[in-house]
Structures are given as C-alpha cells and as structure tokens.
XYZ file of N, CA and C in Angstrom:
711
model
N -12.003 10.685 40.226
C -13.203 10.365 39.426
C -12.889 8.770 38.900
N -14.127 8.076 39.051
C -14.063 6.482 38.675
C -15.029 6.203 37.736
N -14.527 5.459 36.667
C -15.328 5.366 35.503
C -16.039 3.862 35.814
N -17.152 3.718 35.216
C -18.001 2.592 35.487
C -17.312 1.356 34.901
N -16.377 1.372 34.125
C -15.782 0.194 33.652
C -14.435 -0.148 34.552
N -14.450 0.534 35.724
C -13.484 0.187 36.634
C -12.136 0.715 36.567
N -11.957 1.793 35.624
C -10.587 2.552 35.486
C -10.581 3.848 36.114
N -9.700 3.884 36.936
C -9.507 5.098 37.712
C -8.834 6.364 36.860
N -9.100 7.605 37.131
C -8.395 8.540 36.252
C -6.899 8.530 36.379
N -6.384 7.950 37.553
C -4.955 7.760 37.664
C -4.452 6.619 36.694
N -5.176 5.685 36.732
C -4.753 4.479 35.726
C -5.040 4.947 34.209
N -6.164 5.739 34.035
C -6.398 6.289 32.762
C -5.314 7.062 32.305
N -4.603 7.924 33.162
C -3.428 8.729 32.670
C -2.334 7.957 32.348
N -2.018 6.818 33.128
C -1.038 5.946 32.941
C -1.091 5.320 31.433
N -2.391 4.863 31.202
C -2.721 4.339 29.713
C -2.378 5.417 28.728
N -2.800 6.554 28.950
C -2.424 7.732 27.917
C -0.944 7.884 27.746
N -0.410 7.991 28.985
C 1.141 8.226 28.967
C 2.018 7.210 28.145
N 1.448 5.985 28.188
C 2.328 4.959 27.676
C 1.844 4.574 26.361
N 0.790 5.208 25.745
C 0.171 4.989 24.286
C 1.279 5.043 23.357
N 1.267 4.204 22.402
C 2.224 4.285 21.415
C 1.963 5.338 20.461
N 0.652 5.910 20.374
C 0.239 6.945 19.446
C 0.565 8.252 20.365
N 0.717 9.398 19.666
C 0.902 10.783 20.210
C -0.285 11.091 20.627
N -0.507 11.619 22.070
C -1.763 12.164 22.487
C -1.454 13.554 23.146
N -2.248 14.520 22.430
C -2.322 15.831 23.002
C -3.603 16.260 23.512
N -3.632 16.992 24.609
C -4.851 17.550 25.302
C -4.657 19.068 25.561
N -5.519 19.805 24.932
C -5.247 21.444 25.156
C -6.398 22.126 25.236
N -6.097 23.299 25.814
C -7.351 23.938 26.119
C -8.108 24.670 24.919
N -9.444 24.733 25.097
C -10.252 25.170 24.064
C -10.367 26.664 24.123
N -9.700 27.185 25.125
C -9.776 28.704 25.264
C -8.573 29.545 24.847
N -7.384 28.949 25.267
C -6.319 29.718 24.795
C -5.347 28.758 23.977
N -5.724 27.356 23.863
C -5.332 26.528 22.992
C -3.824 26.147 23.419
N -3.302 26.240 24.565
C -2.082 25.883 25.079
C -2.172 24.318 25.447
N -1.160 23.541 25.370
C -1.289 22.215 25.724
C -1.356 22.123 27.397
N -2.165 21.090 27.627
C -2.518 20.766 29.156
C -1.666 19.363 29.320
N -1.691 18.644 28.287
C -1.036 17.167 28.527
C -0.412 16.836 27.227
N 0.712 16.406 27.200
C 1.265 15.714 25.971
C 1.916 14.280 26.547
N 1.665 13.335 25.909
C 2.208 12.137 26.430
C 3.506 11.750 26.056
N 4.143 10.568 26.569
C 5.758 10.491 26.472
C 5.931 10.314 25.027
N 5.232 9.535 24.031
C 5.432 9.113 22.770
C 5.647 10.559 21.983
N 4.697 11.381 22.230
C 4.877 12.722 21.557
C 6.032 13.551 21.981
N 6.279 13.586 23.367
C 7.282 14.357 23.751
C 8.765 13.723 23.241
N 8.889 12.406 23.259
C 10.118 11.842 22.736
C 10.168 12.159 21.101
N 9.140 12.147 20.427
C 9.124 12.239 18.912
C 9.582 13.915 18.652
N 8.929 14.736 19.496
C 8.940 16.170 19.242
C 10.490 16.664 19.649
N 10.868 16.142 20.913
C 12.011 16.409 21.579
C 11.849 17.705 22.571
N 10.612 17.821 22.808
C 10.348 18.951 23.806
C 9.870 18.271 25.077
N 10.262 19.026 26.350
C 9.715 18.686 27.619
C 8.356 19.131 27.793
N 7.821 18.508 28.809
C 6.493 18.860 29.175
C 6.300 20.309 29.409
N 7.247 20.930 30.360
C 7.188 22.457 30.530
C 7.184 23.305 29.376
N 8.060 22.869 28.365
C 8.445 23.544 27.129
C 6.851 23.689 26.228
N 6.288 22.274 26.265
C 5.268 22.277 25.558
C 3.993 22.999 26.088
N 3.985 23.276 27.387
C 2.828 23.963 28.176
C 2.714 25.402 27.602
N 3.769 25.961 26.876
C 3.773 27.241 26.535
C 3.638 27.462 25.087
N 3.314 26.116 24.277
C 3.150 26.069 22.781
C 1.708 25.772 22.453
N 1.094 26.054 21.271
C -0.091 25.654 20.928
C 0.081 24.872 19.765
N -1.114 24.134 19.051
C -0.984 23.172 18.002
C -0.370 23.868 16.858
N -0.635 25.269 16.547
C -0.114 25.795 15.267
C 1.328 26.077 15.493
N 2.012 25.971 16.839
C 3.482 26.145 16.720
C 4.283 24.825 16.423
N 3.420 23.742 16.185
C 4.108 22.616 15.815
C 3.762 22.201 14.411
N 2.816 22.921 13.762
C 2.386 22.544 12.361
C 2.862 23.730 11.428
N 3.922 23.625 10.820
C 4.388 24.533 10.029
C 3.622 25.032 8.691
N 2.659 24.101 8.347
C 1.924 24.300 7.183
C 0.483 24.879 7.755
N 0.245 24.931 9.004
C -0.874 25.568 9.244
C -0.707 26.797 10.443
N -1.224 27.857 10.162
C -0.908 28.919 10.999
C -2.344 29.181 11.918
N -2.210 30.099 12.768
C -3.428 30.222 13.760
C -4.824 30.570 13.101
N -4.830 31.399 12.256
C -6.010 31.625 11.503
C -6.659 30.080 10.809
N -5.684 29.701 10.250
C -6.113 28.348 9.569
C -6.479 27.282 10.522
N -5.966 27.204 11.863
C -6.429 26.185 12.735
C -7.747 26.345 13.344
N -7.929 27.769 13.478
C -9.323 28.274 14.245
C -10.311 28.044 13.169
N -10.072 28.304 11.959
C -11.244 27.912 10.800
C -11.236 26.328 10.749
N -10.360 25.546 11.016
C -10.601 23.950 10.962
C -11.321 23.742 12.013
N -11.097 24.151 13.197
C -11.987 23.615 14.427
C -13.363 24.234 14.630
N -13.638 25.210 13.849
C -14.835 25.812 13.997
C -16.202 24.921 13.967
N -16.136 23.851 12.981
C -17.306 22.887 12.957
C -17.322 22.060 14.361
N -16.159 21.886 15.022
C -16.224 21.200 16.242
C -16.915 22.050 17.430
N -16.679 23.225 17.250
C -17.264 24.201 18.291
C -18.766 24.157 17.927
N -19.196 24.255 16.756
C -20.628 24.436 16.411
C -21.326 23.254 16.639
N -20.698 22.107 16.758
C -21.446 20.614 16.728
C -21.819 20.091 15.487
N -21.191 20.827 14.389
C -21.524 20.190 12.906
C -20.828 18.852 12.814
N -19.580 18.598 13.367
C -19.023 17.364 13.340
C -18.446 16.928 14.571
N -18.316 15.683 14.852
C -17.914 15.066 16.199
C -16.322 14.966 16.304
N -15.903 14.714 14.905
C -14.402 14.399 14.957
C -13.693 15.078 13.863
N -12.510 15.834 13.737
C -11.984 16.139 12.587
C -10.657 15.488 12.249
N -10.655 14.920 11.201
C -9.506 13.972 10.807
C -8.681 14.891 9.676
N -7.435 15.030 9.677
C -6.752 15.601 8.401
C -5.246 15.110 8.859
N -4.655 15.461 7.686
C -3.038 15.043 7.827
C -2.120 16.238 7.537
N -1.213 16.423 8.192
C -0.359 17.442 8.049
C 1.011 17.130 8.479
N 1.902 18.244 8.777
C 3.289 17.807 9.076
C 3.728 18.516 10.616
N 4.413 17.739 11.458
C 4.731 18.220 12.562
C 6.368 18.592 12.552
N 6.647 19.732 13.214
C 8.002 20.105 13.216
C 8.768 19.790 14.616
N 9.746 19.174 14.776
C 10.347 18.848 16.042
C 11.163 20.059 16.556
N 11.642 19.992 17.648
C 12.346 20.837 18.301
C 13.778 21.220 17.515
N 14.217 20.162 17.046
C 15.543 20.373 16.138
C 15.467 20.837 14.755
N 14.114 21.075 14.343
C 13.719 21.604 13.110
C 13.372 20.655 11.763
N 13.631 19.450 12.235
C 13.101 18.271 11.310
C 11.697 17.991 11.387
N 11.056 17.672 10.145
C 9.558 17.435 10.113
C 9.345 15.942 9.829
N 8.059 15.635 10.332
C 7.392 14.363 10.039
C 5.875 14.400 9.729
N 5.563 13.289 8.906
C 4.038 13.499 8.735
C 3.107 12.851 9.575
N 1.947 13.495 9.909
C 1.287 13.035 10.897
C -0.271 12.874 10.371
N -1.103 11.927 10.920
C -2.483 11.890 10.752
C -3.132 12.082 12.063
N -3.866 13.191 12.070
C -4.581 13.640 13.188
C -6.062 13.393 13.438
N -6.585 12.980 14.565
C -7.829 12.732 14.784
C -8.184 13.656 15.984
N -9.000 14.831 15.933
C -9.174 15.769 16.867
C -10.634 15.808 17.191
N -10.766 15.844 18.734
C -12.229 15.954 19.257
C -12.292 16.894 20.273
N -13.634 17.497 20.464
C -13.824 18.471 21.582
C -14.539 17.887 22.562
N -14.019 17.907 23.882
C -14.780 17.533 24.995
C -15.150 18.500 25.893
N -16.538 18.477 26.466
C -16.944 19.452 27.428
C -17.418 18.716 28.642
N -16.663 19.345 29.796
C -17.282 18.513 31.212
C -17.278 19.672 32.154
N -18.560 19.702 32.726
C -18.575 20.805 33.938
C -18.532 22.246 33.262
N -18.654 22.394 32.044
C -18.360 23.815 31.615
C -17.205 24.092 30.940
N -16.161 23.009 31.174
C -14.759 23.467 30.787
C -14.503 22.354 29.428
N -14.176 23.204 28.343
C -13.755 22.537 27.223
C -12.332 22.345 26.790
N -12.042 20.936 26.410
C -10.762 20.667 26.017
C -10.783 19.954 24.590
N -9.698 20.095 24.086
C -9.398 19.276 22.779
C -8.519 18.151 22.946
N -8.841 17.010 22.439
C -8.226 15.702 22.500
C -7.718 15.421 21.146
N -6.563 15.205 20.948
C -5.923 14.927 19.627
C -5.083 13.533 19.729
N -5.338 12.566 18.778
C -4.766 11.283 18.778
C -4.039 11.340 17.479
N -2.513 11.190 17.482
C -1.776 11.529 16.303
C -1.103 10.242 16.083
N -0.881 10.081 14.881
C -0.070 8.874 14.276
C 1.019 9.500 13.343
N 2.272 8.898 13.574
C 3.268 9.257 12.586
C 3.290 8.348 11.489
N 2.938 9.191 10.381
C 2.820 8.272 9.247
C 4.103 8.576 8.233
N 5.152 8.945 8.720
C 6.249 9.155 7.833
C 6.616 7.903 7.018
N 6.860 6.828 7.639
C 7.113 5.630 6.815
C 5.965 5.419 5.724
N 4.734 5.269 6.139
C 3.754 5.155 5.265
C 3.679 5.999 4.079
N 4.148 7.342 4.294
C 4.122 8.292 3.264
C 5.335 7.920 2.191
N 6.434 7.547 2.909
C 7.588 7.198 2.078
C 7.359 6.105 1.175
N 6.709 5.019 1.774
C 6.530 3.809 0.759
C 5.406 4.215 -0.180
N 4.436 5.121 0.098
C 3.497 5.353 -1.014
C 4.300 6.182 -2.044
N 5.297 7.122 -1.845
C 6.184 7.934 -2.710
C 6.897 6.693 -3.603
N 7.568 5.713 -3.006
C 8.243 4.818 -3.639
C 7.400 3.981 -4.593
N 6.331 3.674 -4.137
C 5.235 2.767 -4.907
C 4.810 3.714 -6.092
N 4.511 5.092 -5.829
C 4.088 5.759 -7.031
C 5.298 6.031 -7.972
N 6.486 6.137 -7.466
C 7.690 6.171 -8.551
C 7.800 4.999 -9.261
N 7.691 3.791 -8.613
C 7.739 2.407 -9.325
C 6.770 2.421 -10.428
N 5.533 2.820 -10.195
C 4.412 2.826 -11.209
C 4.711 3.650 -12.214
N 5.442 4.786 -11.937
C 5.683 5.670 -13.084
C 6.662 5.040 -14.099
N 7.813 4.474 -13.444
C 8.816 3.809 -14.261
C 8.145 2.600 -15.145
N 7.355 1.779 -14.358
C 6.596 0.813 -15.132
C 5.766 1.170 -16.177
N 5.165 2.230 -16.023
C 4.259 2.776 -17.110
C 5.142 3.294 -18.186
N 6.260 3.969 -17.859
C 7.030 4.252 -18.959
C 7.576 3.282 -19.714
N 8.014 2.082 -19.040
C 8.552 0.870 -19.837
C 7.391 0.188 -20.513
N 6.128 0.068 -20.074
C 5.061 -0.501 -20.862
C 4.806 0.488 -21.964
N 4.758 1.837 -21.851
C 4.215 2.786 -22.944
C 5.395 2.761 -24.347
N 6.673 2.346 -23.853
C 7.577 2.490 -24.834
C 8.158 1.219 -25.513
N 7.483 0.129 -24.867
C 8.067 -1.111 -25.394
C 7.308 -1.520 -26.824
N 7.810 -2.194 -27.701
C 6.983 -2.547 -28.855
C 6.335 -3.882 -28.703
N 6.400 -4.426 -27.529
C 5.674 -5.728 -27.327
C 4.385 -5.257 -26.921
N 3.467 -6.124 -27.247
C 1.876 -5.812 -26.883
C 1.685 -6.454 -25.642
N 1.147 -5.807 -24.535
C 0.729 -6.329 -23.230
C -0.580 -6.185 -22.956
N -1.313 -7.073 -22.544
C -2.737 -7.223 -21.872
C -2.585 -7.789 -20.756
N -3.570 -7.228 -19.825
C -3.807 -7.844 -18.523
C -5.216 -7.936 -18.431
N -5.774 -9.137 -18.016
C -7.308 -9.549 -17.899
C -7.398 -9.918 -16.424
N -8.645 -9.777 -16.170
C -8.980 -10.257 -14.769
C -9.755 -11.678 -14.969
N -10.280 -12.111 -13.845
C -10.939 -13.547 -13.739
C -11.999 -13.727 -14.768
N -12.855 -12.510 -15.109
C -13.858 -12.651 -16.039
C -13.333 -12.379 -17.627
N -11.907 -12.290 -17.675
C -11.592 -12.046 -19.036
C -11.804 -10.696 -19.464
N -11.981 -9.709 -18.673
C -12.181 -8.303 -19.300
C -10.694 -7.684 -19.021
N -10.506 -6.975 -20.064
C -9.253 -6.107 -19.994
C -9.019 -5.193 -18.973
N -8.065 -5.123 -18.253
C -7.813 -4.184 -17.297
C -6.692 -3.335 -17.650
N -5.809 -3.809 -18.495
C -4.845 -2.830 -19.022
C -4.307 -3.396 -20.431
N -4.086 -2.148 -21.374
C -3.513 -2.345 -22.613
C -2.375 -1.365 -22.874
N -1.281 -1.695 -23.282
C -0.119 -0.511 -23.311
C -0.410 -0.181 -24.991
N 0.392 0.853 -25.166
C 0.108 1.485 -26.626
C 0.369 0.604 -27.816
N 1.509 -0.556 -27.404
C 1.637 -1.424 -28.530
C 0.457 -2.166 -28.894
N -0.317 -2.719 -27.727
C -1.490 -3.513 -27.756
C -2.670 -2.790 -28.533
N -2.676 -1.562 -28.130
C -3.768 -0.691 -28.903
C -3.517 -0.639 -30.506
N -2.183 -0.455 -30.647
C -1.772 -0.393 -32.116
C -2.069 -1.617 -32.856
N -1.716 -2.701 -32.176
C -1.863 -4.120 -32.749
C -3.312 -4.372 -33.124
N -4.242 -4.245 -32.172
C -5.682 -4.479 -32.117
C -6.480 -3.434 -32.961
N -5.928 -2.296 -32.877
C -6.693 -1.068 -33.651
C -7.709 -0.602 -32.654
N -7.813 -1.078 -31.358
C -8.747 -0.643 -30.454
C -7.969 0.120 -29.151
N -8.655 1.148 -28.843
C -8.255 1.809 -27.777
C -8.611 1.174 -26.443
N -7.789 1.219 -25.427
C -8.252 0.597 -24.143
C -9.552 0.973 -23.415
N -10.120 2.075 -23.858
C -11.331 2.509 -23.516
C -12.453 1.760 -23.949
N -12.156 1.365 -25.397
C -13.283 0.500 -26.103
C -13.327 -0.908 -25.577
N -12.412 -1.372 -24.749
C -12.511 -2.589 -24.095
C -13.138 -2.557 -22.805
N -13.373 -1.583 -22.248
C -13.830 -1.613 -20.796
C -15.126 -2.123 -20.677
N -15.230 -3.044 -19.700
C -16.692 -3.689 -19.448
C -16.990 -4.875 -20.390
N -16.055 -5.157 -21.398
C -16.376 -6.361 -22.132
C -15.205 -7.385 -22.187
N -15.428 -8.655 -22.357
C -14.278 -9.649 -22.445
C -13.520 -9.285 -23.674
N -12.244 -9.554 -23.345
C -11.302 -8.873 -24.445
C -11.469 -9.784 -25.772
N -11.893 -11.184 -25.442
C -12.230 -12.054 -26.715
C -13.282 -11.296 -27.558
N -14.349 -10.799 -27.080
C -15.463 -10.145 -27.831
C -14.902 -8.997 -28.702
N -13.773 -8.330 -28.197
C -13.400 -7.175 -28.876
C -12.346 -7.777 -29.990
N -11.461 -8.662 -29.775
C -10.205 -8.822 -30.739
C -10.589 -9.777 -31.701
N -11.062 -10.925 -31.269
C -11.247 -12.033 -32.223
C -12.666 -12.648 -32.016
N -13.516 -11.827 -32.135
C -15.151 -12.263 -31.794
C -15.712 -13.066 -33.228
N -15.011 -13.312 -34.283
C -15.707 -14.027 -35.445
C -14.637 -14.596 -36.248
N -15.124 -15.500 -37.079
C -14.278 -16.141 -38.071
C -14.138 -15.334 -39.162
N -13.084 -15.400 -40.174
C -13.171 -14.530 -41.326
C -14.432 -14.515 -42.258
N -15.210 -15.523 -42.282
C -16.491 -15.377 -43.028
C -17.490 -14.902 -42.186
N -17.349 -14.492 -41.137
C -18.362 -13.636 -40.127
C -18.918 -14.469 -39.374
N -18.985 -15.788 -39.257
C -19.383 -16.730 -38.164
C -18.820 -16.244 -36.853
N -19.679 -16.233 -35.882
C -19.125 -15.990 -34.228
C -18.226 -16.994 -34.023
N -17.214 -16.306 -33.376
C -15.940 -17.315 -32.780
C -16.348 -17.375 -31.439
N -16.776 -18.618 -30.974
C -17.058 -18.637 -29.298
C -15.764 -18.506 -28.455
N -16.210 -18.076 -27.252
C -15.117 -18.033 -26.318
C -14.549 -19.271 -26.105
N -15.575 -20.479 -26.012
C -14.965 -21.701 -25.664
C -13.899 -22.227 -26.730
N -14.053 -21.771 -28.035
C -13.334 -22.086 -29.021
C -11.694 -21.621 -28.696
N -11.884 -20.333 -28.255
C -10.526 -19.745 -27.943
C -10.031 -20.359 -26.856
N -10.769 -20.667 -25.970
C -10.150 -21.402 -24.699
C -9.602 -22.814 -25.054
N -10.105 -23.590 -26.125
C -9.420 -24.804 -26.568
C -8.231 -24.634 -27.287
N -8.121 -23.304 -28.171
C -6.818 -23.115 -28.751
C -5.628 -22.602 -27.670
N -6.087 -21.976 -26.859
C -4.966 -21.469 -25.763
C -4.882 -22.500 -24.778
N -5.840 -23.402 -24.410
C -5.653 -24.310 -23.264
C -4.240 -25.313 -23.458
N -3.498 -25.426 -22.592
C -2.385 -26.346 -22.726
C -2.867 -27.878 -23.005
N -2.321 -28.618 -23.625
C -2.579 -29.911 -23.860
C -2.371 -30.725 -22.429
N -3.414 -31.635 -22.154
C -3.419 -32.353 -21.010
C -2.769 -33.802 -21.279
N -2.497 -34.191 -22.387
C -1.851 -35.358 -22.685
C -0.608 -35.514 -22.121
N -0.337 -36.576 -21.577
C 1.015 -36.629 -20.780
C 1.994 -36.939 -21.910
N 3.081 -36.369 -21.809
C 4.199 -36.462 -22.922
C 4.922 -37.743 -22.732
N 5.215 -38.343 -23.932
C 5.954 -39.667 -23.985
C 7.237 -39.441 -23.315
N 7.450 -40.526 -22.707
C 9.077 -40.509 -22.055
C 10.008 -40.458 -23.110
N 11.037 -39.756 -22.945
C 12.064 -39.600 -24.022
C 12.798 -40.878 -24.298
N 13.143 -40.749 -25.360
C 13.832 -42.117 -25.957
C 15.416 -41.845 -26.196
N 16.257 -42.552 -25.664
C 17.647 -42.405 -25.860
C 18.185 -43.457 -26.760
N 19.013 -43.099 -27.694
C 19.615 -44.163 -28.441
C 20.770 -44.695 -27.716
N 20.864 -45.919 -27.742
C 22.038 -46.551 -26.933
C 23.043 -47.071 -27.761
N 24.350 -46.735 -27.517
C 25.437 -47.062 -28.234
C 25.502 -48.634 -28.383
N 26.156 -49.102 -29.535
C 26.052 -50.551 -29.799
C 27.176 -51.165 -28.853
N 26.978 -52.413 -28.129
C 27.732 -53.089 -27.485
C 29.139 -53.150 -27.928
N 30.121 -53.123 -27.303
C 31.559 -53.290 -27.892
C 31.594 -54.776 -28.308
N 32.403 -54.797 -29.559
C 32.557 -56.276 -29.927
C 33.767 -56.975 -29.235
N 33.471 -58.280 -28.929
C 34.386 -58.842 -28.024
C 35.251 -59.794 -29.064
N 36.530 -59.606 -28.672
C 37.470 -60.382 -29.752
C 37.548 -61.869 -29.315
N 37.793 -62.860 -30.296
C 37.791 -64.225 -29.926
C 38.962 -64.448 -29.112
N 38.843 -65.422 -28.173
C 40.011 -65.835 -27.405
C 41.190 -65.988 -28.107
N 42.431 -65.621 -27.687
C 43.518 -66.008 -28.336
C 44.035 -67.431 -27.872
N 44.512 -68.160 -28.800
C 44.903 -69.452 -28.354
C 46.230 -69.383 -27.913
N 46.565 -70.037 -26.738
C 48.047 -69.760 -26.160
C 49.050 -70.801 -26.846
N 50.134 -70.415 -26.868
C 51.166 -71.397 -27.652
C 51.219 -72.640 -26.820
N 51.031 -72.680 -25.671
C 51.032 -74.051 -25.033
C 49.792 -74.668 -24.731
N 48.640 -74.250 -25.549
C 47.339 -74.872 -25.471
C 47.433 -76.174 -26.092
N 46.837 -77.137 -25.578
C 46.789 -78.612 -26.008
C 48.090 -79.538 -25.698
N 49.058 -78.704 -25.057
C 50.382 -79.518 -24.754
C 49.865 -80.313 -23.508
N 50.395 -81.526 -23.533
C 50.203 -82.366 -22.310
C 51.588 -82.448 -21.527
N 51.589 -82.163 -20.159
C 52.607 -82.195 -19.400
C 52.827 -83.682 -18.889
C-alpha cells in the first residue's frame, strides 16, 4: 500500500516501531494485540510473541474485560471518534506505571482494528502529587501564622487572604472577590469622605527622591610638634 503523501506501508511501520510513545494495534473482534512497538515492549518487558496472546485488560489492573468493553462501545457505535482516558499499566515484573491513552477504531475493507497511542505519565503524576503536597504544607503555614497575608493581582483585586488577614480586616475572603482590596479595607476617611485609590498609591509608593550621599565625620589631623632645635644649631665650624 502506498499513501498519497509518499510514505510506504513499510516506512510507516518503521516510524511506528521507532516512535517514542507506546503504540498498540489490536483486533476489534478478539482484542488480542496485533502490533506493539518497541517503546511499549521495552517499558512492559514483554516480547512481541508474549503480547500477541494478551489483551488490553491484561495490562490494566484497574480495568477488567467488562469495563473495557463498556468503555469502547461508543467507538463501535460511532458516537465518538476517539476515547481519551488515564489508567495504569502493569509490567511483566509486576510494577505499575501511569498512562494516558488515546484510543481510536479504524475500519478498512471490512476489517476493524483499534489503534492506541499511549504516553507514560508517571513522572508527570509524581510532580503533580509533590506540588499538591507542597500546596497543602503552604496552606497549613498560612492558616496558622498570626501574620496577615494578602495577595493581589494586577488590578489590585484580592486573590488570597489568610485567616489572620480576615481577622484583621473583619472581612471574609469571599467578600473581597471581584472588588479591589482598597474598596473593601480602607475605602473612606474617618469622617466618611471617600478615600481614593490614588491617595493610597501615594501613601504606599516609594519616594523617588534621590537619597543624599552619606556624610562621614573625618578625624582631626594630627598635631605636628615644632621642630626640635639641635644642640649644634647655630654653631659655625
């Protein structure tokens, strides 16, 4: 078979074999694997012969046969063109890794096959977990500190207030949403006159006046003693 873009089926097979993503092609009738590329084989630890006797649910400990058949039913019916999901793959040695799956059903000359492009997202998942753990620790610190913490965006709307800030201002964070923090906290003078945001800017803006150079006190110069007159001074030889 030759494609109109000039790629022969042999060359296409080499491209699939060398792809960095895991590629699986399996039958739409008995669901056994017809082709599994090298990246998938090396990650799983199975040979091509071993994989030819397996099905997708044999690699997915969280999905059994009935679950998988239910998942691909919309592909058979034509309701969707591609099924995207995340799950876990189990290697031959029993270790697991996280995967993101893109599954499609292709039909050619009455023969249907599934094509699955799979990415190992184990590192991505680990980084997500570490980020969530760090966020939880930071939230715990901010919630328990007695220092008031405010975070504002470029429009001066409050995007975060900790408990100490809520206690200081008497306003819950939800009350500040969608409003400049200035309008909530110090919107008027004690006599009721409105306190403009520009006035707050002048109070908080750093002075642009150049600082005077430092002046250093200099120690007084040392006193010089008068020259001592030698005992032979004035003698004429």
